[in-house]
CSV table of C-alpha atoms and ligand atoms in Angstrom, one decimal:
chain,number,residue,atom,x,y,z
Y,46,UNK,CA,51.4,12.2,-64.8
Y,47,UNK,CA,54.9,13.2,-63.8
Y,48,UNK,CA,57.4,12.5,-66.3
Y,49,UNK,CA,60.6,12.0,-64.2
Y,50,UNK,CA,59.7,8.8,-63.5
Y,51,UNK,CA,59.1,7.5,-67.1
Y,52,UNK,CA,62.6,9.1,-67.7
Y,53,UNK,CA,63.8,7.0,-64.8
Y,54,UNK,CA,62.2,3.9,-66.9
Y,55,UNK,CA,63.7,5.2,-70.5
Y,56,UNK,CA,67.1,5.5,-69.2
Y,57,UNK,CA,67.3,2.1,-67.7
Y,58,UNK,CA,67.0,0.5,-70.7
Y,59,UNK,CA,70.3,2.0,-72.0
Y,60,UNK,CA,72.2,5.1,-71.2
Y,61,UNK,CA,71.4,8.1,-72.7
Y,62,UNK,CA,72.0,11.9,-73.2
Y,63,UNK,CA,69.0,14.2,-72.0
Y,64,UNK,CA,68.3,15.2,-75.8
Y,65,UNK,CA,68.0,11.2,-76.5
Y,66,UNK,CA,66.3,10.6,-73.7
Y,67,UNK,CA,63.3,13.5,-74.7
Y,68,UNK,CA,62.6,11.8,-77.9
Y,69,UNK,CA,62.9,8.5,-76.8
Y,70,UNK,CA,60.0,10.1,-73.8
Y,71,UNK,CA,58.0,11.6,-76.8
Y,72,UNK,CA,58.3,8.6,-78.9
Y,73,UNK,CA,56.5,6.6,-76.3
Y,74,UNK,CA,54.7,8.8,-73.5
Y,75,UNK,CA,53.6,12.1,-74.9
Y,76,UNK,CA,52.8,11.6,-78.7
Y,77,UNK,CA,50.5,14.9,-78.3
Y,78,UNK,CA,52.3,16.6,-75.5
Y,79,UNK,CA,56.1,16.6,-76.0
Y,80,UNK,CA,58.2,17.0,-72.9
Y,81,UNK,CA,60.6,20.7,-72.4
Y,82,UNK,CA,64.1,20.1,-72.9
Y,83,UNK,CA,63.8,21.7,-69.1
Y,84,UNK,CA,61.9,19.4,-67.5
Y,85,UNK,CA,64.4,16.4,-68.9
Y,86,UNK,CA,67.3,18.6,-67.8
Y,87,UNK,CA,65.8,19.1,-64.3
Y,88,UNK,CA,64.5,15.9,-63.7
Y,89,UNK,CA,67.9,14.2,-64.9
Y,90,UNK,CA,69.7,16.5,-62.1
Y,91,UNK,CA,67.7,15.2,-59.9
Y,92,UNK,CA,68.0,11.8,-60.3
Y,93,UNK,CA,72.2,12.2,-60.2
Y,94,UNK,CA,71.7,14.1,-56.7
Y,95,UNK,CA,69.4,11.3,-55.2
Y,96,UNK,CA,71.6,8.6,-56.3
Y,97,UNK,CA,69.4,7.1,-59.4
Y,98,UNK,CA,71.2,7.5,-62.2
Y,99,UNK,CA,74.7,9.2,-62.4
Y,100,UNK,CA,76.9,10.8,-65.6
Y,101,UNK,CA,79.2,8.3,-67.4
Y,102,UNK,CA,80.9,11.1,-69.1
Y,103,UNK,CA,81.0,14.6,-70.0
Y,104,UNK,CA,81.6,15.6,-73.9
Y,105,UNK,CA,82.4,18.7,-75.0
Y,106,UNK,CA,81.0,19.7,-78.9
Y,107,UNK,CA,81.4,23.1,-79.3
Y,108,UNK,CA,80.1,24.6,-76.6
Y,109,UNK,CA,77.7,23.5,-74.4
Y,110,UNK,CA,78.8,20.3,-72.2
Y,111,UNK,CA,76.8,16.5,-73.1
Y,112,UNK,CA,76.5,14.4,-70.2
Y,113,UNK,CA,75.3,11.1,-70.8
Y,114,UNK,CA,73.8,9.6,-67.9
Y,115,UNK,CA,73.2,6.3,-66.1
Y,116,UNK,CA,71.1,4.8,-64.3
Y,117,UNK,CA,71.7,3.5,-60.7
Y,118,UNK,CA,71.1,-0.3,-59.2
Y,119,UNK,CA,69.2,2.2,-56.4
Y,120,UNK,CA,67.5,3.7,-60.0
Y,121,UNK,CA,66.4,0.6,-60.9
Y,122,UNK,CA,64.7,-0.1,-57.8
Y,123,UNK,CA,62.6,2.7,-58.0
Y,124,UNK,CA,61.6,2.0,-61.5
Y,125,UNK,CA,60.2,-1.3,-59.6
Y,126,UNK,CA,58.8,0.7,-57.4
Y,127,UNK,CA,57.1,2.8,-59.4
Y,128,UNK,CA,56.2,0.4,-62.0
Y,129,UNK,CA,54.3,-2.2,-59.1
Y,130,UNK,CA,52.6,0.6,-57.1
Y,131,UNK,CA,49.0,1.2,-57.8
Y,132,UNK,CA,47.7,4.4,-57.8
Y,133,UNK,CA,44.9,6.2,-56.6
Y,134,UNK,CA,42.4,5.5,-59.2
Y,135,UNK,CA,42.1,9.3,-60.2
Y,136,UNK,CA,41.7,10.9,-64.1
Y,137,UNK,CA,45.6,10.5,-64.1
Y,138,UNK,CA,46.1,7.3,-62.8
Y,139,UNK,CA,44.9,6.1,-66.6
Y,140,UNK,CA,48.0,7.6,-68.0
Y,141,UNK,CA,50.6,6.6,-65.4
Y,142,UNK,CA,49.0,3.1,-65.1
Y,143,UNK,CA,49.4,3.0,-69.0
Y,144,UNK,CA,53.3,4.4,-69.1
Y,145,UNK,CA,53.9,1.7,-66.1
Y,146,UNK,CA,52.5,-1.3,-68.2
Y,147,UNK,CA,54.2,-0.3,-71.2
Y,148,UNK,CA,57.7,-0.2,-69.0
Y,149,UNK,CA,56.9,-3.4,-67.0
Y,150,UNK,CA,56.7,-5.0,-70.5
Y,151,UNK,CA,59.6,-3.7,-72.3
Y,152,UNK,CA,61.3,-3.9,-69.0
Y,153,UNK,CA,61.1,-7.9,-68.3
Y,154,UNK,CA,58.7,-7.0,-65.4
Y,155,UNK,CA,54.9,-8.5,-64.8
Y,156,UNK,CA,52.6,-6.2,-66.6
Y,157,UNK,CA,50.1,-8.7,-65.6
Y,158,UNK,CA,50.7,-7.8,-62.0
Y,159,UNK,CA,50.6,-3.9,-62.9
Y,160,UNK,CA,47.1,-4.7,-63.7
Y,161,UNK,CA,46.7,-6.9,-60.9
Y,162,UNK,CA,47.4,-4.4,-58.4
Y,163,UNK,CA,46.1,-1.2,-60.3
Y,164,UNK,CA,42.9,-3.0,-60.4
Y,165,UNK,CA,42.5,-4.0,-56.5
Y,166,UNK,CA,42.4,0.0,-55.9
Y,167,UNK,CA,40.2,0.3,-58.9
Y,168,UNK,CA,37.8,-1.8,-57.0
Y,169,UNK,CA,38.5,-0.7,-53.7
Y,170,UNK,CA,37.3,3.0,-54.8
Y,171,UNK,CA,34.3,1.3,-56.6
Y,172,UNK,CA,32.9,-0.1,-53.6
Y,173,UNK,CA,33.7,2.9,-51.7
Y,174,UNK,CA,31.2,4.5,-54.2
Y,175,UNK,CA,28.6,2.0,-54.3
Y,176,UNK,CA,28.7,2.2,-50.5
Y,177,UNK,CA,27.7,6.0,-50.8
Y,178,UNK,CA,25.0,5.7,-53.3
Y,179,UNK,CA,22.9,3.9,-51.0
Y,180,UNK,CA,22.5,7.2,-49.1
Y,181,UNK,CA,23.1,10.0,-51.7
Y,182,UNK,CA,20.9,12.6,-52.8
Y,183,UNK,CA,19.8,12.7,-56.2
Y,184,UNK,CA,23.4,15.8,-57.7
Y,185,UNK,CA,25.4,13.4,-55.5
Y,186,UNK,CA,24.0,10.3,-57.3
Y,187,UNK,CA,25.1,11.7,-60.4
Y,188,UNK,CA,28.7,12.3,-59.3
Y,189,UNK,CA,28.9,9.1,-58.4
Y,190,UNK,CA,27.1,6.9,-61.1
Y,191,UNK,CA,29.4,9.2,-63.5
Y,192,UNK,CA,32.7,8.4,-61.3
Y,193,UNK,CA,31.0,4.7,-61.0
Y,194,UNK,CA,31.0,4.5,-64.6
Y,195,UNK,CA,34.4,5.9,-65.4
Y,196,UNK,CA,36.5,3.4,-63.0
Y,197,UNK,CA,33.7,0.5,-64.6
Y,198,UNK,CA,35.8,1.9,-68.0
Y,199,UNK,CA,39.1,2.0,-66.7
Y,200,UNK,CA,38.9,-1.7,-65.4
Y,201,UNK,CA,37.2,-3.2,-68.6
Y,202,UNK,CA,40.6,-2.1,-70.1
Y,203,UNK,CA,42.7,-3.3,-67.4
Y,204,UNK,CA,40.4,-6.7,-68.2
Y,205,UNK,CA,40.8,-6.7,-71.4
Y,206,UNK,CA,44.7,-5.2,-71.8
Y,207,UNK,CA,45.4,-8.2,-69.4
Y,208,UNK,CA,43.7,-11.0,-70.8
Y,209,UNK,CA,45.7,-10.4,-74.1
Y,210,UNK,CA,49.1,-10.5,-72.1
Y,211,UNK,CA,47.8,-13.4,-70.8
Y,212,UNK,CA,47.3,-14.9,-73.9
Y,213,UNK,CA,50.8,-13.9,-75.5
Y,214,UNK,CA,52.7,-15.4,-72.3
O,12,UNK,CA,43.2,-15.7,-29.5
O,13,UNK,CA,41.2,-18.1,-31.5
O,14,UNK,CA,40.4,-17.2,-35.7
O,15,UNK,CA,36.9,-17.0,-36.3
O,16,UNK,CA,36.2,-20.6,-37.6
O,17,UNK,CA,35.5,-20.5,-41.3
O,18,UNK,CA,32.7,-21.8,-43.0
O,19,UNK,CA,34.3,-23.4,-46.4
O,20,UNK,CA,38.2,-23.8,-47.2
O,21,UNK,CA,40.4,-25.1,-49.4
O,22,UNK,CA,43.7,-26.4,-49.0
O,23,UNK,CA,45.6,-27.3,-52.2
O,24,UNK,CA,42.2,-27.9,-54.0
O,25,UNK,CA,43.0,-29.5,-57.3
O,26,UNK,CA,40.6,-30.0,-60.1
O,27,UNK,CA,41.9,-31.8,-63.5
O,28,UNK,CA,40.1,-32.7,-66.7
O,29,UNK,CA,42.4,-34.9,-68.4
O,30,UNK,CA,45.9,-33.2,-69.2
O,31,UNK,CA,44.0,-29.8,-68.2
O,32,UNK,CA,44.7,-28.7,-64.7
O,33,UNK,CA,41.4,-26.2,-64.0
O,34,UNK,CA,42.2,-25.3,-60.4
O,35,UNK,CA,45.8,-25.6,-59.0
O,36,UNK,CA,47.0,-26.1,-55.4
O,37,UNK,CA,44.1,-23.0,-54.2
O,38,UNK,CA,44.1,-22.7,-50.8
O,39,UNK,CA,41.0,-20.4,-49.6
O,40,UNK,CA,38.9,-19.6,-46.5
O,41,UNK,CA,35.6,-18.4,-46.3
O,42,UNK,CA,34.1,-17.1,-43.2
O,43,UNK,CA,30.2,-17.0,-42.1
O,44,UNK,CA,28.9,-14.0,-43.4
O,45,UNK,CA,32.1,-13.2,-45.7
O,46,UNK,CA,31.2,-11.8,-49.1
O,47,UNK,CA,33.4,-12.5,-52.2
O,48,UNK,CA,34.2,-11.9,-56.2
O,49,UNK,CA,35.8,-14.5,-57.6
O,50,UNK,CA,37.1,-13.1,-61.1
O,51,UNK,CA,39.2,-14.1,-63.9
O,52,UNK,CA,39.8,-15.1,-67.8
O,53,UNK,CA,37.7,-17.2,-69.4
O,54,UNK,CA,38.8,-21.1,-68.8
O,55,UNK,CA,40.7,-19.9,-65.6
O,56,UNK,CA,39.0,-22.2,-63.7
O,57,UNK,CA,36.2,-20.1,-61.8
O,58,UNK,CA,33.6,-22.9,-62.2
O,59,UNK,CA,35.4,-25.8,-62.0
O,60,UNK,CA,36.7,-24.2,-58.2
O,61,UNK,CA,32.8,-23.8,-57.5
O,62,UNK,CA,31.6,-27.2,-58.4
O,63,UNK,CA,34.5,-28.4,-56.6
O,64,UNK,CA,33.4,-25.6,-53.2
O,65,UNK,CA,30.2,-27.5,-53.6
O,66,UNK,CA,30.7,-30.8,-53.7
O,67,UNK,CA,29.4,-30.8,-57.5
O,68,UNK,CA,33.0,-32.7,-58.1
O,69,UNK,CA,35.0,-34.2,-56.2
O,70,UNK,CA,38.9,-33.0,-56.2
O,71,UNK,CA,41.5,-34.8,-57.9
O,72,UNK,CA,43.7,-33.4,-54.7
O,73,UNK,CA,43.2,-31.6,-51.8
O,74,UNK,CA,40.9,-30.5,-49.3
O,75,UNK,CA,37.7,-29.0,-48.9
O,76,UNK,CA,36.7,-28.3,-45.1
O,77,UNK,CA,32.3,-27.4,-45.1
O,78,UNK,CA,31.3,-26.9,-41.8
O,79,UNK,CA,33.9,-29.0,-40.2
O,80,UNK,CA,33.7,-31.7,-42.5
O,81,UNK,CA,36.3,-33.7,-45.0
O,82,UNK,CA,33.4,-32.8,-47.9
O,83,UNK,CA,35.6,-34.5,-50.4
O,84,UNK,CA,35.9,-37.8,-48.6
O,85,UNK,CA,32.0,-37.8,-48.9
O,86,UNK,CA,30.5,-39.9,-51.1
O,87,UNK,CA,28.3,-38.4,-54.3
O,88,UNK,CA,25.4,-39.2,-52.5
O,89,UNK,CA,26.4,-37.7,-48.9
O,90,UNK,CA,28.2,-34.6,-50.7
O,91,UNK,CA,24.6,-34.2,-52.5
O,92,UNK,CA,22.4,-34.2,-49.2
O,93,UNK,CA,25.0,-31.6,-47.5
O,94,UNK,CA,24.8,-29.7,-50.7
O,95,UNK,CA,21.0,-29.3,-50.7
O,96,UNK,CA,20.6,-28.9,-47.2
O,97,UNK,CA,23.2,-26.5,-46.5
O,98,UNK,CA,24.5,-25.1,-49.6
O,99,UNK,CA,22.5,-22.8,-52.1
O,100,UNK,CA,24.2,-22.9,-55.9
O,101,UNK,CA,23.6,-21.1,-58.6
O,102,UNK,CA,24.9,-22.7,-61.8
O,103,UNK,CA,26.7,-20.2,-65.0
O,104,UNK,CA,24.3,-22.4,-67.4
O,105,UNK,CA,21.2,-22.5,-65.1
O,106,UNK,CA,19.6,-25.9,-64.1
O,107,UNK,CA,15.6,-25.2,-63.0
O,108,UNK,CA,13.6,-28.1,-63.7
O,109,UNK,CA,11.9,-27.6,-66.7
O,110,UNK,CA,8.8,-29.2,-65.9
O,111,UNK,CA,7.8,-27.4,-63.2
O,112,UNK,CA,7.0,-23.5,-62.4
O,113,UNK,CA,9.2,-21.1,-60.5
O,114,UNK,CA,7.4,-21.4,-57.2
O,115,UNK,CA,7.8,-25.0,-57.6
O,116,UNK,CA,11.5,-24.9,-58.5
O,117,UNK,CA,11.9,-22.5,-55.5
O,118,UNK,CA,10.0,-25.0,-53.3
O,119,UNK,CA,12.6,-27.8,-54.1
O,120,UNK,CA,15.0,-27.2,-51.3
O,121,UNK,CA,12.3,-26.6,-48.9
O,122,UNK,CA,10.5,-29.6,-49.5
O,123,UNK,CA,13.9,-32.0,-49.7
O,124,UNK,CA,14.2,-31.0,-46.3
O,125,UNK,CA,10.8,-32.1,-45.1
O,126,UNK,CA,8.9,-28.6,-45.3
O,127,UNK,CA,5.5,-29.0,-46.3
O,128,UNK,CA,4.1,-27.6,-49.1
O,129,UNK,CA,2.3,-25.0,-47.6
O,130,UNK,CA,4.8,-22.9,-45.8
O,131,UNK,CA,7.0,-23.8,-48.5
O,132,UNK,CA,4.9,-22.3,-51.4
O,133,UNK,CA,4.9,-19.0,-49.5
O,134,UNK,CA,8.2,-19.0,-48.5
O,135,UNK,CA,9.3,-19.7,-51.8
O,136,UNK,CA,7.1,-16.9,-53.3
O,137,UNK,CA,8.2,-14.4,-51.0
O,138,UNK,CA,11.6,-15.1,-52.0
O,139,UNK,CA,11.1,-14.7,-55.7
O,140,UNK,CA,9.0,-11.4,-54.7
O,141,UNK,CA,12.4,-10.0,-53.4
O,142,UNK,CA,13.9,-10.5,-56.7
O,143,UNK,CA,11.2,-9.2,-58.6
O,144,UNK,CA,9.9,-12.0,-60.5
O,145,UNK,CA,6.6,-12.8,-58.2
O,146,UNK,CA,4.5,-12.3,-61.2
O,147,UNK,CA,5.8,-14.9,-63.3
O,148,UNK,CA,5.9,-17.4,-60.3
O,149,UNK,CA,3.4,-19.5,-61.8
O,150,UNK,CA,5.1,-19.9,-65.5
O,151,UNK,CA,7.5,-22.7,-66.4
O,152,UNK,CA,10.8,-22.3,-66.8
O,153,UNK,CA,10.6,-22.3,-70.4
O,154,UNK,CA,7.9,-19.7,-70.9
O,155,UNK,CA,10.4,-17.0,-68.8
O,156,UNK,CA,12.9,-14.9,-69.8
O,157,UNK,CA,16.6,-15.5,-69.4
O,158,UNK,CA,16.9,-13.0,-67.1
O,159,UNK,CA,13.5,-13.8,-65.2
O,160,UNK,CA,15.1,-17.5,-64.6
O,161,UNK,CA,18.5,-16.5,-63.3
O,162,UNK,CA,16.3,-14.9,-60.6
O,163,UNK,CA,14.6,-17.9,-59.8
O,164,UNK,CA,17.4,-19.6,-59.3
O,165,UNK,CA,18.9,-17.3,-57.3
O,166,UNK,CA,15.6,-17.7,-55.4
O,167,UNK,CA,16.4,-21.2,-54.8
O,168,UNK,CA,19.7,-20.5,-53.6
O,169,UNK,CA,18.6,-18.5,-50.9
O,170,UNK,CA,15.2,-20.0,-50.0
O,171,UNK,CA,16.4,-22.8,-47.4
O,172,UNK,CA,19.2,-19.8,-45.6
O,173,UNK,CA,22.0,-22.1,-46.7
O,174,UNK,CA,25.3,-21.6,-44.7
O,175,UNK,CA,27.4,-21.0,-48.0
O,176,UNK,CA,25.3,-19.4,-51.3
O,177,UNK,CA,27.8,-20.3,-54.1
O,178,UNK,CA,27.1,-18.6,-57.4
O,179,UNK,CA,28.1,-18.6,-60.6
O,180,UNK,CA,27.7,-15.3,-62.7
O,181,UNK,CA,24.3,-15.0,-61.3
O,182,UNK,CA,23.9,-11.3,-62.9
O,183,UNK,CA,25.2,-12.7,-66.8
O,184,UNK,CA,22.1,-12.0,-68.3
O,185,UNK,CA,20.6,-9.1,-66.5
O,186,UNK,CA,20.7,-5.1,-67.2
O,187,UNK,CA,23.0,-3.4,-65.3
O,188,UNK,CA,20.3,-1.9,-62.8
O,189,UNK,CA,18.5,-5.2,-62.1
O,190,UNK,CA,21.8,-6.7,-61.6
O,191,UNK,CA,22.8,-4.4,-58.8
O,192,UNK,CA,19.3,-4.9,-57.5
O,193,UNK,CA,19.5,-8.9,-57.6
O,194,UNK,CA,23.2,-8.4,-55.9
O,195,UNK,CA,21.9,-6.4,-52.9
O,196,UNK,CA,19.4,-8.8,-52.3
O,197,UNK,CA,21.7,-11.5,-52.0
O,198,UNK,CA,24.0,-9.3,-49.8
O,199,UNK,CA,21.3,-8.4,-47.6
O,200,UNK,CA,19.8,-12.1,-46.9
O,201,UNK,CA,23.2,-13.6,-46.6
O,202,UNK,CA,24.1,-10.8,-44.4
O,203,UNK,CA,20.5,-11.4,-41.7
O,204,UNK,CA,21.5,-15.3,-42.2
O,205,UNK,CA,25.1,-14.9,-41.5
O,206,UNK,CA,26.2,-17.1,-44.7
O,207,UNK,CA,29.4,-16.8,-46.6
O,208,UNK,CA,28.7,-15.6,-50.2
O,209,UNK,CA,30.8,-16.5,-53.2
O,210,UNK,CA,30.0,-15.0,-56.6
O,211,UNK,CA,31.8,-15.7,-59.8
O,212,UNK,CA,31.5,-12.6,-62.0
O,213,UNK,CA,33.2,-10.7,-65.0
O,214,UNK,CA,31.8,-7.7,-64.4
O,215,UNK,CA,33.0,-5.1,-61.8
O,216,UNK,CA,30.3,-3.7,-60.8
O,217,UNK,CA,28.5,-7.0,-59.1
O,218,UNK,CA,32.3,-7.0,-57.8
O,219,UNK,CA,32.1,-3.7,-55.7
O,220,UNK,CA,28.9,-4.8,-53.9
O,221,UNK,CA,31.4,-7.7,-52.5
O,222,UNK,CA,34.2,-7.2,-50.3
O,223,UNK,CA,36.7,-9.7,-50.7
O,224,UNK,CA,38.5,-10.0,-54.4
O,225,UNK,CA,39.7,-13.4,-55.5
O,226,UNK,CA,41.3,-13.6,-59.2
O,227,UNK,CA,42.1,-17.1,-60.9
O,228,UNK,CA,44.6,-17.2,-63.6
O,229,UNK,CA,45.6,-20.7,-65.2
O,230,UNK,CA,44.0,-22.0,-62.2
O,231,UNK,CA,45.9,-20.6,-59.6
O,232,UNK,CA,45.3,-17.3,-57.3
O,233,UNK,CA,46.7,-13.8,-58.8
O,234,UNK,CA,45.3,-11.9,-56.4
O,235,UNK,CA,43.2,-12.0,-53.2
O,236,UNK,CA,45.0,-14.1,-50.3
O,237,UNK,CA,43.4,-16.3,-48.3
O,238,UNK,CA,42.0,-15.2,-45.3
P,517,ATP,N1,34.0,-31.0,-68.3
P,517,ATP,C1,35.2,-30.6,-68.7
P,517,ATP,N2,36.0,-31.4,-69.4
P,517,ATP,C2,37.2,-31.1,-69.9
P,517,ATP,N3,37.7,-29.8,-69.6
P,517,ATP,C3,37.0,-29.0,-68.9
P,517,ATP,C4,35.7,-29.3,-68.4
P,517,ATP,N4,35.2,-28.3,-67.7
P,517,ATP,C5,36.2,-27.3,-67.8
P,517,ATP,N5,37.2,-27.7,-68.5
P,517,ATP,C6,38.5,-27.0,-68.8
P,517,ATP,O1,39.0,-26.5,-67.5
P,517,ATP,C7,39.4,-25.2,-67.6
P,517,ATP,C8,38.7,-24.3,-66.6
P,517,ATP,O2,37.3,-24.3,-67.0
P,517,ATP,P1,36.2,-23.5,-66.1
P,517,ATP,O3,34.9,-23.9,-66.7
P,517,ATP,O4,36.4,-23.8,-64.7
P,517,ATP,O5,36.6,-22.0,-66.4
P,517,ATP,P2,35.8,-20.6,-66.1
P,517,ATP,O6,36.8,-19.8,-65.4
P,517,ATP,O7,34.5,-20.9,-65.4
P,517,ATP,O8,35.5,-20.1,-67.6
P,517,ATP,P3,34.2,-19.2,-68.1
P,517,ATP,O9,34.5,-17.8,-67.6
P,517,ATP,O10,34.3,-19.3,-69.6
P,517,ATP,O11,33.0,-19.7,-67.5
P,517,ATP,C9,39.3,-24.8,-69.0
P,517,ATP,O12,40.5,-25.0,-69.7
P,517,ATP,C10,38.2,-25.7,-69.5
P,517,ATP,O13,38.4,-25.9,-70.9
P,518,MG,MG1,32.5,-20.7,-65.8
């Protein structure tokens, strides 16, 4: 999963500096795999030159220049964005679909409708698959049953994750 | 252009038990030979919608259109005779008559609509061979599995080539395997008759053998438009 988007997320809920903004991003996303101070630094950059988030001002401690950034009302519509759009149900869509639930909720969006959506491509690739095994010879069967069984995983939580949200609404 | 005309639909189909409002304001379409899950929390209202789809209730508001009909200005009685003639429903909590065999359960429909008992017995008996439960034909309900009577009444379902095959978690107490087998079967004589097939299920895998996705929450439509 890309973690400029997450970032995106973080820094909507209140401006931030980019050092904040990493441990905020380890805190919640990547409790085994923290981010590099240069990906924040990057993606930040990036997010000033298309218009998503922009620096509120510029502090000088000894040395080396703090910016503390901003988010955008164009920011906060691709947070939406990215927080409503399902994703192809690969190994990583797990992780993003995870990191968009957790903003929707802490964000006042419908994680119910995350799962919603993430779950009509879930299915969609599931019947794509049980389409194939009709016709598949027996290595192909096992790719299949295997992927079959993964996606079968991935929606029991997306079941279960949003019956409990439905139960605390 | 003209839309294909649709089997069953809803418009602002309302089912209420009291203060509990089971199905709210759904408005659905199903088309001859459309196939779809119908999914959703427990108590969302997923049987309550199909008693109401077959005429098992009547609405407390709204419509339900069967084959050009008002079905729920029908009375018990007509709503029965189009349900058996035309309709094949598969209840969550089963209801074969306990008294008689599986072939003779299966026969039921046949013989409501004037079949004799002959053709009937065979029919039914080839349809219970398709979902693998010929050799227990002859047993009473009682002295069958769980599993081995869901079957049979699937087998009744299908038996009379209803227009609409209406099912409620048909697959809940089979393995995994025999539940994907049941589920083609049902897909594949729904799809030679042409019938629309609804099946309520919780699990995703009898979902990906349909093609359309309809999820109920708090009685209402999360997901799945109508047609
Ligand atoms: N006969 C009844 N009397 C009173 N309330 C009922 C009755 N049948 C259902 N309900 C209520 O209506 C709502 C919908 O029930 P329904 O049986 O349609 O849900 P369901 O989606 O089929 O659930 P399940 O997955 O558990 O079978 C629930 O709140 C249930 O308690
Ligand atoms: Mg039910």
């Amino acid at each position: 999963m890309s973690a400029a988007l997450p970032l995106l997320a973080l820094l909507e809920q209140e401006p931030a500096h980019g050092y904040t903004l990493k441990q905020r991003y380890d805190d919640r996303f990547a409790r085994t795999r923290p981010l590099a101070f240069g990906q924040v630094y990057a993606a930040l950059s990036r997010f000033e030159k298309r218009g998503w988030a922009e620096v509120t001002e510029v502090e000088v401690v000894d040395g080396p220049e703090r910016r503390r950034y901003r988010i955008t009302p164009d920011g906060v519509e691709t947070v939406s964005a990215w927080v409503y759009a399902p994703q192809q149900p690969t190994e990583f869509a797990m992780s993003n679909l995870y990191a968009r639930v957790s903003v929707a909720l802490s964000s006042g969006r419908s994680a119910i409708d995350v799962l919603d959506r993430q779950r009509v491509q879930h299915l969609g690739r599931m019947r794509e698959l049980t389409g194939l095994r009709k016709d598949a010879d027996p290595t192909e069967l096992l790719a299949i049953t295997y992927e079959l069984a993964h996606l079968d995983a991935d929606l029991r939580w997306i079941e279960e994750a949003g019956n409990r949200l439905e139960e605390l609404a | 252009m003209t839309p294909e005309p649709a089997v069953l639909a809803t418009r602002g189909l309302t089912v209420r038990y009291g203060d509990t409002v089971a199905v709210d304001a759904v408005d659905l379409t199903f088309l001859p030979g459309s196939r779809t899950a119908v999914m959703g929390p427990s108590g969302s209202g997923k049987s309550s919608l199909l008693h109401a789809l077959g005429g098992v209730v009547r609405p407390d508001g709204g419509e339900v259109w069967f084959e050009n009909e008002r079905l729920d200005r029908l009375s018990e009685a007509q709503r029965s005779r189009r349900r058996l003639a035309r309709m094949g429903m598969v209840f969550q909590f089963g209801d074969l008559v306990p008294e008689l065999t599986l072939v003779e359960n299966v026969m039921l429909p046949l013989q409501v609509l004037g079949e004799r008992a002959r053709p009937a017995r065979s029919r039914a008996l080839e349809m219970l061979d398709a979902l693998g439960v010929a050799e227990v034909a002859h047993r009473r309900t009682g002295a069958v599995s769980g599993g081995q009577a869901q079957r049979a009444a699937i087998a009744r379902a299908l038996v009379h080539r209803p227009a609409v095959v209406l099912a409620d978690e048909p697959t809940g107490s089979l393995d995994s395997l025999t539940a994907e087998q049941v589920l083609d079967t049902m897909v594949a004589i729904t799809t030679a008759s042409g019938a629309a097939l609804v099946v309520v299920t919780h699990e995703h895998v009898v979902a990906s053998h349909l093609d359309d996705l309809v999820v109920l929450r708090d009685g209402r439509i999360a997901v799945g438009a109508p047609a």
